[in-house]
XYZ file of C-alpha atoms in Angstrom:
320
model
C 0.000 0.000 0.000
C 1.585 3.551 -0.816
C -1.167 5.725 0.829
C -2.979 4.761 3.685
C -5.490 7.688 5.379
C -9.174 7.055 6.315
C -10.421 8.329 2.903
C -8.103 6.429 0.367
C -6.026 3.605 -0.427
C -3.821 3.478 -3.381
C -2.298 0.477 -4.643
C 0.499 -0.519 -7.023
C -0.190 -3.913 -8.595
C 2.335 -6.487 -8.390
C 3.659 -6.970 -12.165
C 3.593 -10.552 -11.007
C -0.296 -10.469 -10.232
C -1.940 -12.149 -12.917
C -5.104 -11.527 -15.080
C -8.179 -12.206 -13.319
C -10.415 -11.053 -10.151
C -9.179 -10.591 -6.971
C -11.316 -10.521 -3.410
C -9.591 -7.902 -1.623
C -10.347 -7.411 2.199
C -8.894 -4.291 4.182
C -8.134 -5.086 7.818
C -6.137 -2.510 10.145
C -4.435 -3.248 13.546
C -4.146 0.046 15.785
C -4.216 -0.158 19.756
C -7.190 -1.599 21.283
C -7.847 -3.910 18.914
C -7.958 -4.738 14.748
C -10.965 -3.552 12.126
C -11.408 -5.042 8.718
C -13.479 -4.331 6.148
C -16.191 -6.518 3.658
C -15.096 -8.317 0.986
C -15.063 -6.478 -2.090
C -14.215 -7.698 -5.830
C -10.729 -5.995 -7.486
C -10.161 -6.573 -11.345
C -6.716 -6.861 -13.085
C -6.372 -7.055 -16.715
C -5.683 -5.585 -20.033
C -7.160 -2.037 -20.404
C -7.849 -2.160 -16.125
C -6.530 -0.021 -13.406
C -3.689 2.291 -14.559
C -3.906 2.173 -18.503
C -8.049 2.345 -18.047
C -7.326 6.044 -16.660
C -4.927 7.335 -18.945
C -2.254 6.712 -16.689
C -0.078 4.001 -18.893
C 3.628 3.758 -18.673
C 3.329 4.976 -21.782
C 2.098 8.701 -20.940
C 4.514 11.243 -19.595
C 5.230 11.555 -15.991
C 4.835 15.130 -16.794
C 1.170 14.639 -17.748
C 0.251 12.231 -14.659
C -1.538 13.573 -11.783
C -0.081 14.631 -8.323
C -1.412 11.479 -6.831
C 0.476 9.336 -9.322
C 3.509 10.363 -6.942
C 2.446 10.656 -3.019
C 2.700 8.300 -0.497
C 2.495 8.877 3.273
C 3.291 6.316 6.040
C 3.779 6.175 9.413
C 6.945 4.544 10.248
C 8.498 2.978 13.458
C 11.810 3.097 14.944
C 11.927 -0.707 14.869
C 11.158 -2.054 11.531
C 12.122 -1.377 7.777
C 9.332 0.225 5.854
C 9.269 0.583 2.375
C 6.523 3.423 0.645
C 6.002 3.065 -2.954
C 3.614 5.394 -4.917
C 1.763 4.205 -8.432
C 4.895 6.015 -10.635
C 7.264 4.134 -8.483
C 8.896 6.962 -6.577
C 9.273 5.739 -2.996
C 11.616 5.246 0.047
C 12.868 2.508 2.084
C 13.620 3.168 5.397
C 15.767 0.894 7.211
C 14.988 -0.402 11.387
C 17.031 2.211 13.332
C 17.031 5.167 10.996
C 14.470 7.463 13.136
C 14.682 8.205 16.658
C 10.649 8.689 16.819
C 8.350 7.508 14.853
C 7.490 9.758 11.964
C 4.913 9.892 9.674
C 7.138 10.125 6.474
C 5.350 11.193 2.901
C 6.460 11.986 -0.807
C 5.139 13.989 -3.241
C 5.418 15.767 -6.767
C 6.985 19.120 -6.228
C 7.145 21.869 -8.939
C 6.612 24.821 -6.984
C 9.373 24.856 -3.701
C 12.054 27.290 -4.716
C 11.567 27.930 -8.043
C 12.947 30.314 -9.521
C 15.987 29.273 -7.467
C 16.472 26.196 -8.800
C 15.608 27.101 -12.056
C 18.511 29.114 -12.030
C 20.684 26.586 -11.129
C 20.119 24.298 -13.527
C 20.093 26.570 -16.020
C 23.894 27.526 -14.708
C 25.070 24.132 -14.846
C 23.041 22.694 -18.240
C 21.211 20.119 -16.002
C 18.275 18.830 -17.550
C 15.586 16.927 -16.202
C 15.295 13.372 -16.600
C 12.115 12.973 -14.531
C 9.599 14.598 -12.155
C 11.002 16.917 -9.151
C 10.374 15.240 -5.736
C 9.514 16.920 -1.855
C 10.081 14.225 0.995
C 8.809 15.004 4.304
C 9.273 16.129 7.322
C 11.442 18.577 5.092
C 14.583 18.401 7.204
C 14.548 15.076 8.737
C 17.922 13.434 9.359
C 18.726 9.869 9.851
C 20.362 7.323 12.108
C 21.317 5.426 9.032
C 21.208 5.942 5.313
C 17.933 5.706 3.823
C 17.430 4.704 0.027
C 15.265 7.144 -2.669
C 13.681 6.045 -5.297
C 12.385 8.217 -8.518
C 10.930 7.655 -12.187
C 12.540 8.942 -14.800
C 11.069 9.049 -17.891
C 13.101 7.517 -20.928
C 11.583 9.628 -23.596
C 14.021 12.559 -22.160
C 16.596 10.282 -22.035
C 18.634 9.933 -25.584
C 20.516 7.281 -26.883
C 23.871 6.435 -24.744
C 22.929 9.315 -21.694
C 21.354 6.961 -19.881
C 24.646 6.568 -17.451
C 24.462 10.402 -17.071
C 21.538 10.719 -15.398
C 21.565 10.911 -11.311
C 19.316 11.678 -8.583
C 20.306 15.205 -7.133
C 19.085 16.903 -3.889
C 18.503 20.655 -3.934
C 20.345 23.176 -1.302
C 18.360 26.024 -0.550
C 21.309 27.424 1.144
C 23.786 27.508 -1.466
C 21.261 27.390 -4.047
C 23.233 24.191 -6.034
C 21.930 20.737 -6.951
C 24.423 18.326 -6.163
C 24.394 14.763 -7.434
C 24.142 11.380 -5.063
C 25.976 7.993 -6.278
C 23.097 6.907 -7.958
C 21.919 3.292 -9.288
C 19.629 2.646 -12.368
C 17.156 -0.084 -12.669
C 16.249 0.014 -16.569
C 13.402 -2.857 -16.355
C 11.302 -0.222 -13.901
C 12.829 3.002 -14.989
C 13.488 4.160 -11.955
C 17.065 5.089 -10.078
C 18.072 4.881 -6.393
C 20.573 6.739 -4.219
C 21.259 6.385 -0.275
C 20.824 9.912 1.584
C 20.865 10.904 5.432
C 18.212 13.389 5.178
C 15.016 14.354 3.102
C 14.913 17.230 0.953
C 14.279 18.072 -2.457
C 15.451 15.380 -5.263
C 15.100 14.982 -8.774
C 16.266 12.824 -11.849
C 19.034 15.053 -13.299
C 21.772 14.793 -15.747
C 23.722 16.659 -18.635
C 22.202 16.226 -22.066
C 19.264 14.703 -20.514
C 15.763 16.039 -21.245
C 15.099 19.725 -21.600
C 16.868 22.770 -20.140
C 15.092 24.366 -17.719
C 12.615 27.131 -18.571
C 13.631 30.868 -18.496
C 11.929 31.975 -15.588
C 12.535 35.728 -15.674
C 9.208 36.998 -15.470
C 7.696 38.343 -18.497
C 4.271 37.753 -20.534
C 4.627 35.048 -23.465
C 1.336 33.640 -23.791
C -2.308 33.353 -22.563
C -5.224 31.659 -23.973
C -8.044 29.291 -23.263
C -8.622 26.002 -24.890
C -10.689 24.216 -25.908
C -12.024 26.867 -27.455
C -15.275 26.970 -27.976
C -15.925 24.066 -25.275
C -18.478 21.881 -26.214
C -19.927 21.098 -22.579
C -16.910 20.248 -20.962
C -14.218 22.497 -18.781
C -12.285 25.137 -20.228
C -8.364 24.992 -19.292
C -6.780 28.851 -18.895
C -3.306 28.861 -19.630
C -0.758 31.522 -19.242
C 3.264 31.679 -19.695
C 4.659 34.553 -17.731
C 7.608 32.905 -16.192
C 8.322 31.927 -12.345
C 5.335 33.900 -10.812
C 4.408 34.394 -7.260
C 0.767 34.255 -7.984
C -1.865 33.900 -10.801
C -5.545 35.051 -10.874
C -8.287 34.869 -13.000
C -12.065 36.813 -13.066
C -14.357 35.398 -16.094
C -17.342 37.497 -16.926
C -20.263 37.615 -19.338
C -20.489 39.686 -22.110
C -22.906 41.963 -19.916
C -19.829 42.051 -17.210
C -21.149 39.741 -14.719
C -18.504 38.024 -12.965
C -19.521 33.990 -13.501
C -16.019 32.845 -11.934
C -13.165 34.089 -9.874
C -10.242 31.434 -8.723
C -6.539 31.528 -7.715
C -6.374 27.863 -8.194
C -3.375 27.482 -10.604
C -1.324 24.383 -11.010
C 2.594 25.065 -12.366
C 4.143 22.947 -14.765
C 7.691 25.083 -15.106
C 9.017 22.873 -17.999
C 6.386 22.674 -20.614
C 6.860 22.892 -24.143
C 3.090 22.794 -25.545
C 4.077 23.488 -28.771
C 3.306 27.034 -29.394
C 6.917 27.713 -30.858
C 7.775 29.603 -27.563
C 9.627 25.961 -26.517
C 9.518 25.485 -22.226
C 8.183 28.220 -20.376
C 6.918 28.102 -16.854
C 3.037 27.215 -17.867
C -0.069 27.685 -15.434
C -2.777 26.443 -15.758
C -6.500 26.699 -14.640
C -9.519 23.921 -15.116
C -12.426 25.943 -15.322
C -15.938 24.053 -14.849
C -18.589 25.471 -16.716
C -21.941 23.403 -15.405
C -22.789 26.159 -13.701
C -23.067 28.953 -16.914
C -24.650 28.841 -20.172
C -23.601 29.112 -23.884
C -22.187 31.988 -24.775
C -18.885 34.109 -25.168
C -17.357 34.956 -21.481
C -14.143 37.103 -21.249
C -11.233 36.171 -19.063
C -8.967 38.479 -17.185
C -6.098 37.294 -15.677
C -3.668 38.905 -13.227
C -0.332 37.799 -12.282
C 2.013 39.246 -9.799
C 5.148 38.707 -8.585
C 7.249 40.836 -5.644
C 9.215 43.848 -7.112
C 8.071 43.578 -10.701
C 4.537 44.762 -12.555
C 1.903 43.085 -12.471
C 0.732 41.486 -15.657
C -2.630 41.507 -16.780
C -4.004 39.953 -19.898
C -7.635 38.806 -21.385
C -9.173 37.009 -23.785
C -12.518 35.269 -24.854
C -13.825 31.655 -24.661
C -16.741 30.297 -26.013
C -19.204 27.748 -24.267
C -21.466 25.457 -26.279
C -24.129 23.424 -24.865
Protein backbone atom coordinates (compact mmCIF):
# COMPACT_ATOMS: atom_id res chain seq x y z
CA UNK A 1 0.00 0.00 0.00
CA UNK A 2 1.59 3.55 -0.82
CA UNK A 3 -1.17 5.72 0.83
CA UNK A 4 -2.98 4.76 3.68
CA UNK A 5 -5.49 7.69 5.38
CA UNK A 6 -9.17 7.05 6.31
CA UNK A 7 -10.42 8.33 2.90
CA UNK A 8 -8.10 6.43 0.37
CA UNK A 9 -6.03 3.60 -0.43
CA UNK A 10 -3.82 3.48 -3.38
CA UNK A 11 -2.30 0.48 -4.64
CA UNK A 12 0.50 -0.52 -7.02
CA UNK A 13 -0.19 -3.91 -8.60
CA UNK A 14 2.34 -6.49 -8.39
CA UNK A 15 3.66 -6.97 -12.16
CA UNK A 16 3.59 -10.55 -11.01
CA UNK A 17 -0.30 -10.47 -10.23
CA UNK A 18 -1.94 -12.15 -12.92
CA UNK A 19 -5.10 -11.53 -15.08
CA UNK A 20 -8.18 -12.21 -13.32
CA UNK A 21 -10.42 -11.05 -10.15
CA UNK A 22 -9.18 -10.59 -6.97
CA UNK A 23 -11.32 -10.52 -3.41
CA UNK A 24 -9.59 -7.90 -1.62
CA UNK A 25 -10.35 -7.41 2.20
CA UNK A 26 -8.89 -4.29 4.18
CA UNK A 27 -8.13 -5.09 7.82
CA UNK A 28 -6.14 -2.51 10.15
CA UNK A 29 -4.43 -3.25 13.55
CA UNK A 30 -4.15 0.05 15.78
CA UNK A 31 -4.22 -0.16 19.76
CA UNK A 32 -7.19 -1.60 21.28
CA UNK A 33 -7.85 -3.91 18.91
CA UNK A 34 -7.96 -4.74 14.75
CA UNK A 35 -10.96 -3.55 12.13
CA UNK A 36 -11.41 -5.04 8.72
CA UNK A 37 -13.48 -4.33 6.15
CA UNK A 38 -16.19 -6.52 3.66
CA UNK A 39 -15.10 -8.32 0.99
CA UNK A 40 -15.06 -6.48 -2.09
CA UNK A 41 -14.21 -7.70 -5.83
CA UNK A 42 -10.73 -5.99 -7.49
CA UNK A 43 -10.16 -6.57 -11.34
CA UNK A 44 -6.72 -6.86 -13.08
CA UNK A 45 -6.37 -7.06 -16.72
CA UNK A 46 -5.68 -5.59 -20.03
CA UNK A 47 -7.16 -2.04 -20.40
CA UNK A 48 -7.85 -2.16 -16.12
CA UNK A 49 -6.53 -0.02 -13.41
CA UNK A 50 -3.69 2.29 -14.56
CA UNK A 51 -3.91 2.17 -18.50
CA UNK A 52 -8.05 2.34 -18.05
CA UNK A 53 -7.33 6.04 -16.66
CA UNK A 54 -4.93 7.33 -18.95
CA UNK A 55 -2.25 6.71 -16.69
CA UNK A 56 -0.08 4.00 -18.89
CA UNK A 57 3.63 3.76 -18.67
CA UNK A 58 3.33 4.98 -21.78
CA UNK A 59 2.10 8.70 -20.94
CA UNK A 60 4.51 11.24 -19.60
CA UNK A 61 5.23 11.56 -15.99
CA UNK A 62 4.83 15.13 -16.79
CA UNK A 63 1.17 14.64 -17.75
CA UNK A 64 0.25 12.23 -14.66
CA UNK A 65 -1.54 13.57 -11.78
CA UNK A 66 -0.08 14.63 -8.32
CA UNK A 67 -1.41 11.48 -6.83
CA UNK A 68 0.48 9.34 -9.32
CA UNK A 69 3.51 10.36 -6.94
CA UNK A 70 2.45 10.66 -3.02
CA UNK A 71 2.70 8.30 -0.50
CA UNK A 72 2.49 8.88 3.27
CA UNK A 73 3.29 6.32 6.04
CA UNK A 74 3.78 6.18 9.41
CA UNK A 75 6.95 4.54 10.25
CA UNK A 76 8.50 2.98 13.46
CA UNK A 77 11.81 3.10 14.94
CA UNK A 78 11.93 -0.71 14.87
CA UNK A 79 11.16 -2.05 11.53
CA UNK A 80 12.12 -1.38 7.78
CA UNK A 81 9.33 0.23 5.85
CA UNK A 82 9.27 0.58 2.38
CA UNK A 83 6.52 3.42 0.64
CA UNK A 84 6.00 3.07 -2.95
CA UNK A 85 3.61 5.39 -4.92
CA UNK A 86 1.76 4.20 -8.43
CA UNK A 87 4.90 6.01 -10.63
CA UNK A 88 7.26 4.13 -8.48
CA UNK A 89 8.90 6.96 -6.58
CA UNK A 90 9.27 5.74 -3.00
CA UNK A 91 11.62 5.25 0.05
CA UNK A 92 12.87 2.51 2.08
CA UNK A 93 13.62 3.17 5.40
CA UNK A 94 15.77 0.89 7.21
CA UNK A 95 14.99 -0.40 11.39
CA UNK A 96 17.03 2.21 13.33
CA UNK A 97 17.03 5.17 11.00
CA UNK A 98 14.47 7.46 13.14
CA UNK A 99 14.68 8.20 16.66
CA UNK A 100 10.65 8.69 16.82
CA UNK A 101 8.35 7.51 14.85
CA UNK A 102 7.49 9.76 11.96
CA UNK A 103 4.91 9.89 9.67
CA UNK A 104 7.14 10.12 6.47
CA UNK A 105 5.35 11.19 2.90
CA UNK A 106 6.46 11.99 -0.81
CA UNK A 107 5.14 13.99 -3.24
CA UNK A 108 5.42 15.77 -6.77
CA UNK A 109 6.98 19.12 -6.23
CA UNK A 110 7.14 21.87 -8.94
CA UNK A 111 6.61 24.82 -6.98
CA UNK A 112 9.37 24.86 -3.70
CA UNK A 113 12.05 27.29 -4.72
CA UNK A 114 11.57 27.93 -8.04
CA UNK A 115 12.95 30.31 -9.52
CA UNK A 116 15.99 29.27 -7.47
CA UNK A 117 16.47 26.20 -8.80
CA UNK A 118 15.61 27.10 -12.06
CA UNK A 119 18.51 29.11 -12.03
CA UNK A 120 20.68 26.59 -11.13
CA UNK A 121 20.12 24.30 -13.53
CA UNK A 122 20.09 26.57 -16.02
CA UNK A 123 23.89 27.53 -14.71
CA UNK A 124 25.07 24.13 -14.85
CA UNK A 125 23.04 22.69 -18.24
CA UNK A 126 21.21 20.12 -16.00
CA UNK A 127 18.27 18.83 -17.55
CA UNK A 128 15.59 16.93 -16.20
CA UNK A 129 15.30 13.37 -16.60
CA UNK A 130 12.12 12.97 -14.53
CA UNK A 131 9.60 14.60 -12.15
CA UNK A 132 11.00 16.92 -9.15
CA UNK A 133 10.37 15.24 -5.74
CA UNK A 134 9.51 16.92 -1.85
CA UNK A 135 10.08 14.22 1.00
CA UNK A 136 8.81 15.00 4.30
CA UNK A 137 9.27 16.13 7.32
CA UNK A 138 11.44 18.58 5.09
CA UNK A 139 14.58 18.40 7.20
CA UNK A 140 14.55 15.08 8.74
CA UNK A 141 17.92 13.43 9.36
CA UNK A 142 18.73 9.87 9.85
CA UNK A 143 20.36 7.32 12.11
CA UNK A 144 21.32 5.43 9.03
CA UNK A 145 21.21 5.94 5.31
CA UNK A 146 17.93 5.71 3.82
CA UNK A 147 17.43 4.70 0.03
CA UNK A 148 15.27 7.14 -2.67
CA UNK A 149 13.68 6.05 -5.30
CA UNK A 150 12.39 8.22 -8.52
CA UNK A 151 10.93 7.65 -12.19
CA UNK A 152 12.54 8.94 -14.80
CA UNK A 153 11.07 9.05 -17.89
CA UNK A 154 13.10 7.52 -20.93
CA UNK A 155 11.58 9.63 -23.60
CA UNK A 156 14.02 12.56 -22.16
CA UNK A 157 16.60 10.28 -22.03
CA UNK A 158 18.63 9.93 -25.58
CA UNK A 159 20.52 7.28 -26.88
CA UNK A 160 23.87 6.44 -24.74
CA UNK A 161 22.93 9.31 -21.69
CA UNK A 162 21.35 6.96 -19.88
CA UNK A 163 24.65 6.57 -17.45
CA UNK A 164 24.46 10.40 -17.07
CA UNK A 165 21.54 10.72 -15.40
CA UNK A 166 21.57 10.91 -11.31
CA UNK A 167 19.32 11.68 -8.58
CA UNK A 168 20.31 15.21 -7.13
CA UNK A 169 19.08 16.90 -3.89
CA UNK A 170 18.50 20.66 -3.93
CA UNK A 171 20.35 23.18 -1.30
CA UNK A 172 18.36 26.02 -0.55
CA UNK A 173 21.31 27.42 1.14
CA UNK A 174 23.79 27.51 -1.47
CA UNK A 175 21.26 27.39 -4.05
CA UNK A 176 23.23 24.19 -6.03
CA UNK A 177 21.93 20.74 -6.95
CA UNK A 178 24.42 18.33 -6.16
CA UNK A 179 24.39 14.76 -7.43
CA UNK A 180 24.14 11.38 -5.06
CA UNK A 181 25.98 7.99 -6.28
CA UNK A 182 23.10 6.91 -7.96
CA UNK A 183 21.92 3.29 -9.29
CA UNK A 184 19.63 2.65 -12.37
CA UNK A 185 17.16 -0.08 -12.67
CA UNK A 186 16.25 0.01 -16.57
CA UNK A 187 13.40 -2.86 -16.36
CA UNK A 188 11.30 -0.22 -13.90
CA UNK A 189 12.83 3.00 -14.99
CA UNK A 190 13.49 4.16 -11.95
CA UNK A 191 17.07 5.09 -10.08
CA UNK A 192 18.07 4.88 -6.39
CA UNK A 193 20.57 6.74 -4.22
CA UNK A 194 21.26 6.39 -0.27
CA UNK A 195 20.82 9.91 1.58
CA UNK A 196 20.86 10.90 5.43
CA UNK A 197 18.21 13.39 5.18
CA UNK A 198 15.02 14.35 3.10
CA UNK A 199 14.91 17.23 0.95
CA UNK A 200 14.28 18.07 -2.46
CA UNK A 201 15.45 15.38 -5.26
CA UNK A 202 15.10 14.98 -8.77
CA UNK A 203 16.27 12.82 -11.85
CA UNK A 204 19.03 15.05 -13.30
CA UNK A 205 21.77 14.79 -15.75
CA UNK A 206 23.72 16.66 -18.64
CA UNK A 207 22.20 16.23 -22.07
CA UNK A 208 19.26 14.70 -20.51
CA UNK A 209 15.76 16.04 -21.24
CA UNK A 210 15.10 19.72 -21.60
CA UNK A 211 16.87 22.77 -20.14
CA UNK A 212 15.09 24.37 -17.72
CA UNK A 213 12.61 27.13 -18.57
CA UNK A 214 13.63 30.87 -18.50
CA UNK A 215 11.93 31.97 -15.59
CA UNK A 216 12.53 35.73 -15.67
CA UNK A 217 9.21 37.00 -15.47
CA UNK A 218 7.70 38.34 -18.50
CA UNK A 219 4.27 37.75 -20.53
CA UNK A 220 4.63 35.05 -23.47
CA UNK A 221 1.34 33.64 -23.79
CA UNK A 222 -2.31 33.35 -22.56
CA UNK A 223 -5.22 31.66 -23.97
CA UNK A 224 -8.04 29.29 -23.26
CA UNK A 225 -8.62 26.00 -24.89
CA UNK A 226 -10.69 24.22 -25.91
CA UNK A 227 -12.02 26.87 -27.46
CA UNK A 228 -15.28 26.97 -27.98
CA UNK A 229 -15.93 24.07 -25.28
CA UNK A 230 -18.48 21.88 -26.21
CA UNK A 231 -19.93 21.10 -22.58
CA UNK A 232 -16.91 20.25 -20.96
CA UNK A 233 -14.22 22.50 -18.78
CA UNK A 234 -12.28 25.14 -20.23
CA UNK A 235 -8.36 24.99 -19.29
CA UNK A 236 -6.78 28.85 -18.89
CA UNK A 237 -3.31 28.86 -19.63
CA UNK A 238 -0.76 31.52 -19.24
CA UNK A 239 3.26 31.68 -19.70
CA UNK A 240 4.66 34.55 -17.73
CA UNK A 241 7.61 32.90 -16.19
CA UNK A 242 8.32 31.93 -12.34
CA UNK A 243 5.34 33.90 -10.81
CA UNK A 244 4.41 34.39 -7.26
CA UNK A 245 0.77 34.26 -7.98
CA UNK A 246 -1.87 33.90 -10.80
CA UNK A 247 -5.55 35.05 -10.87
CA UNK A 248 -8.29 34.87 -13.00
CA UNK A 249 -12.06 36.81 -13.07
CA UNK A 250 -14.36 35.40 -16.09
CA UNK A 251 -17.34 37.50 -16.93
CA UNK A 252 -20.26 37.62 -19.34
CA UNK A 253 -20.49 39.69 -22.11
CA UNK A 254 -22.91 41.96 -19.92
CA UNK A 255 -19.83 42.05 -17.21
CA UNK A 256 -21.15 39.74 -14.72
CA UNK A 257 -18.50 38.02 -12.97
CA UNK A 258 -19.52 33.99 -13.50
CA UNK A 259 -16.02 32.85 -11.93
CA UNK A 260 -13.16 34.09 -9.87
CA UNK A 261 -10.24 31.43 -8.72
CA UNK A 262 -6.54 31.53 -7.72
CA UNK A 263 -6.37 27.86 -8.19
CA UNK A 264 -3.37 27.48 -10.60
CA UNK A 265 -1.32 24.38 -11.01
CA UNK A 266 2.59 25.07 -12.37
CA UNK A 267 4.14 22.95 -14.77
CA UNK A 268 7.69 25.08 -15.11
CA UNK A 269 9.02 22.87 -18.00
CA UNK A 270 6.39 22.67 -20.61
CA UNK A 271 6.86 22.89 -24.14
CA UNK A 272 3.09 22.79 -25.55
CA UNK A 273 4.08 23.49 -28.77
CA UNK A 274 3.31 27.03 -29.39
CA UNK A 275 6.92 27.71 -30.86
CA UNK A 276 7.77 29.60 -27.56
CA UNK A 277 9.63 25.96 -26.52
CA UNK A 278 9.52 25.48 -22.23
CA UNK A 279 8.18 28.22 -20.38
CA UNK A 280 6.92 28.10 -16.85
CA UNK A 281 3.04 27.22 -17.87
CA UNK A 282 -0.07 27.68 -15.43
CA UNK A 283 -2.78 26.44 -15.76
CA UNK A 284 -6.50 26.70 -14.64
CA UNK A 285 -9.52 23.92 -15.12
CA UNK A 286 -12.43 25.94 -15.32
CA UNK A 287 -15.94 24.05 -14.85
CA UNK A 288 -18.59 25.47 -16.72
CA UNK A 289 -21.94 23.40 -15.40
CA UNK A 290 -22.79 26.16 -13.70
CA UNK A 291 -23.07 28.95 -16.91
CA UNK A 292 -24.65 28.84 -20.17
CA UNK A 293 -23.60 29.11 -23.88
CA UNK A 294 -22.19 31.99 -24.78
CA UNK A 295 -18.89 34.11 -25.17
CA UNK A 296 -17.36 34.96 -21.48
CA UNK A 297 -14.14 37.10 -21.25
CA UNK A 298 -11.23 36.17 -19.06
CA UNK A 299 -8.97 38.48 -17.18
CA UNK A 300 -6.10 37.29 -15.68
CA UNK A 301 -3.67 38.90 -13.23
CA UNK A 302 -0.33 37.80 -12.28
CA UNK A 303 2.01 39.25 -9.80
CA UNK A 304 5.15 38.71 -8.59
CA UNK A 305 7.25 40.84 -5.64
CA UNK A 306 9.21 43.85 -7.11
CA UNK A 307 8.07 43.58 -10.70
CA UNK A 308 4.54 44.76 -12.55
CA UNK A 309 1.90 43.08 -12.47
CA UNK A 310 0.73 41.49 -15.66
CA UNK A 311 -2.63 41.51 -16.78
CA UNK A 312 -4.00 39.95 -19.90
CA UNK A 313 -7.64 38.81 -21.39
CA UNK A 314 -9.17 37.01 -23.79
CA UNK A 315 -12.52 35.27 -24.85
CA UNK A 316 -13.83 31.66 -24.66
CA UNK A 317 -16.74 30.30 -26.01
CA UNK A 318 -19.20 27.75 -24.27
CA UNK A 319 -21.47 25.46 -26.28
CA UNK A 320 -24.13 23.42 -24.87
Amino acid sequence: MSVWNDGRIVWTVPTGVADGNYPVVVSRTAAGGAVQSSSMTFTVGTGIGGASLGLSAALPLTAKPDWHFEGSLLISTVASSHIESPSHAGVIVPAGALSTATVVTMARDRVSHGGDRAAALTATGLGAGGEAMSFGPEGTHFERAVTLELPYDPALVPAGKLGKLAIHYFDPVTKNWTALLTTTDEVRHVLSAQTNHFSLYQPLGHGIGVLAADATFGFKAVYAFPNPARGGAVTIRIQPGLADSVAVRIYTTSGLKVHESSDFSLNPNLDDGNGLGAQYTYDHVWNVSGVGSGVYTYAVTVKRAGQSDIHKTGRVGVIK
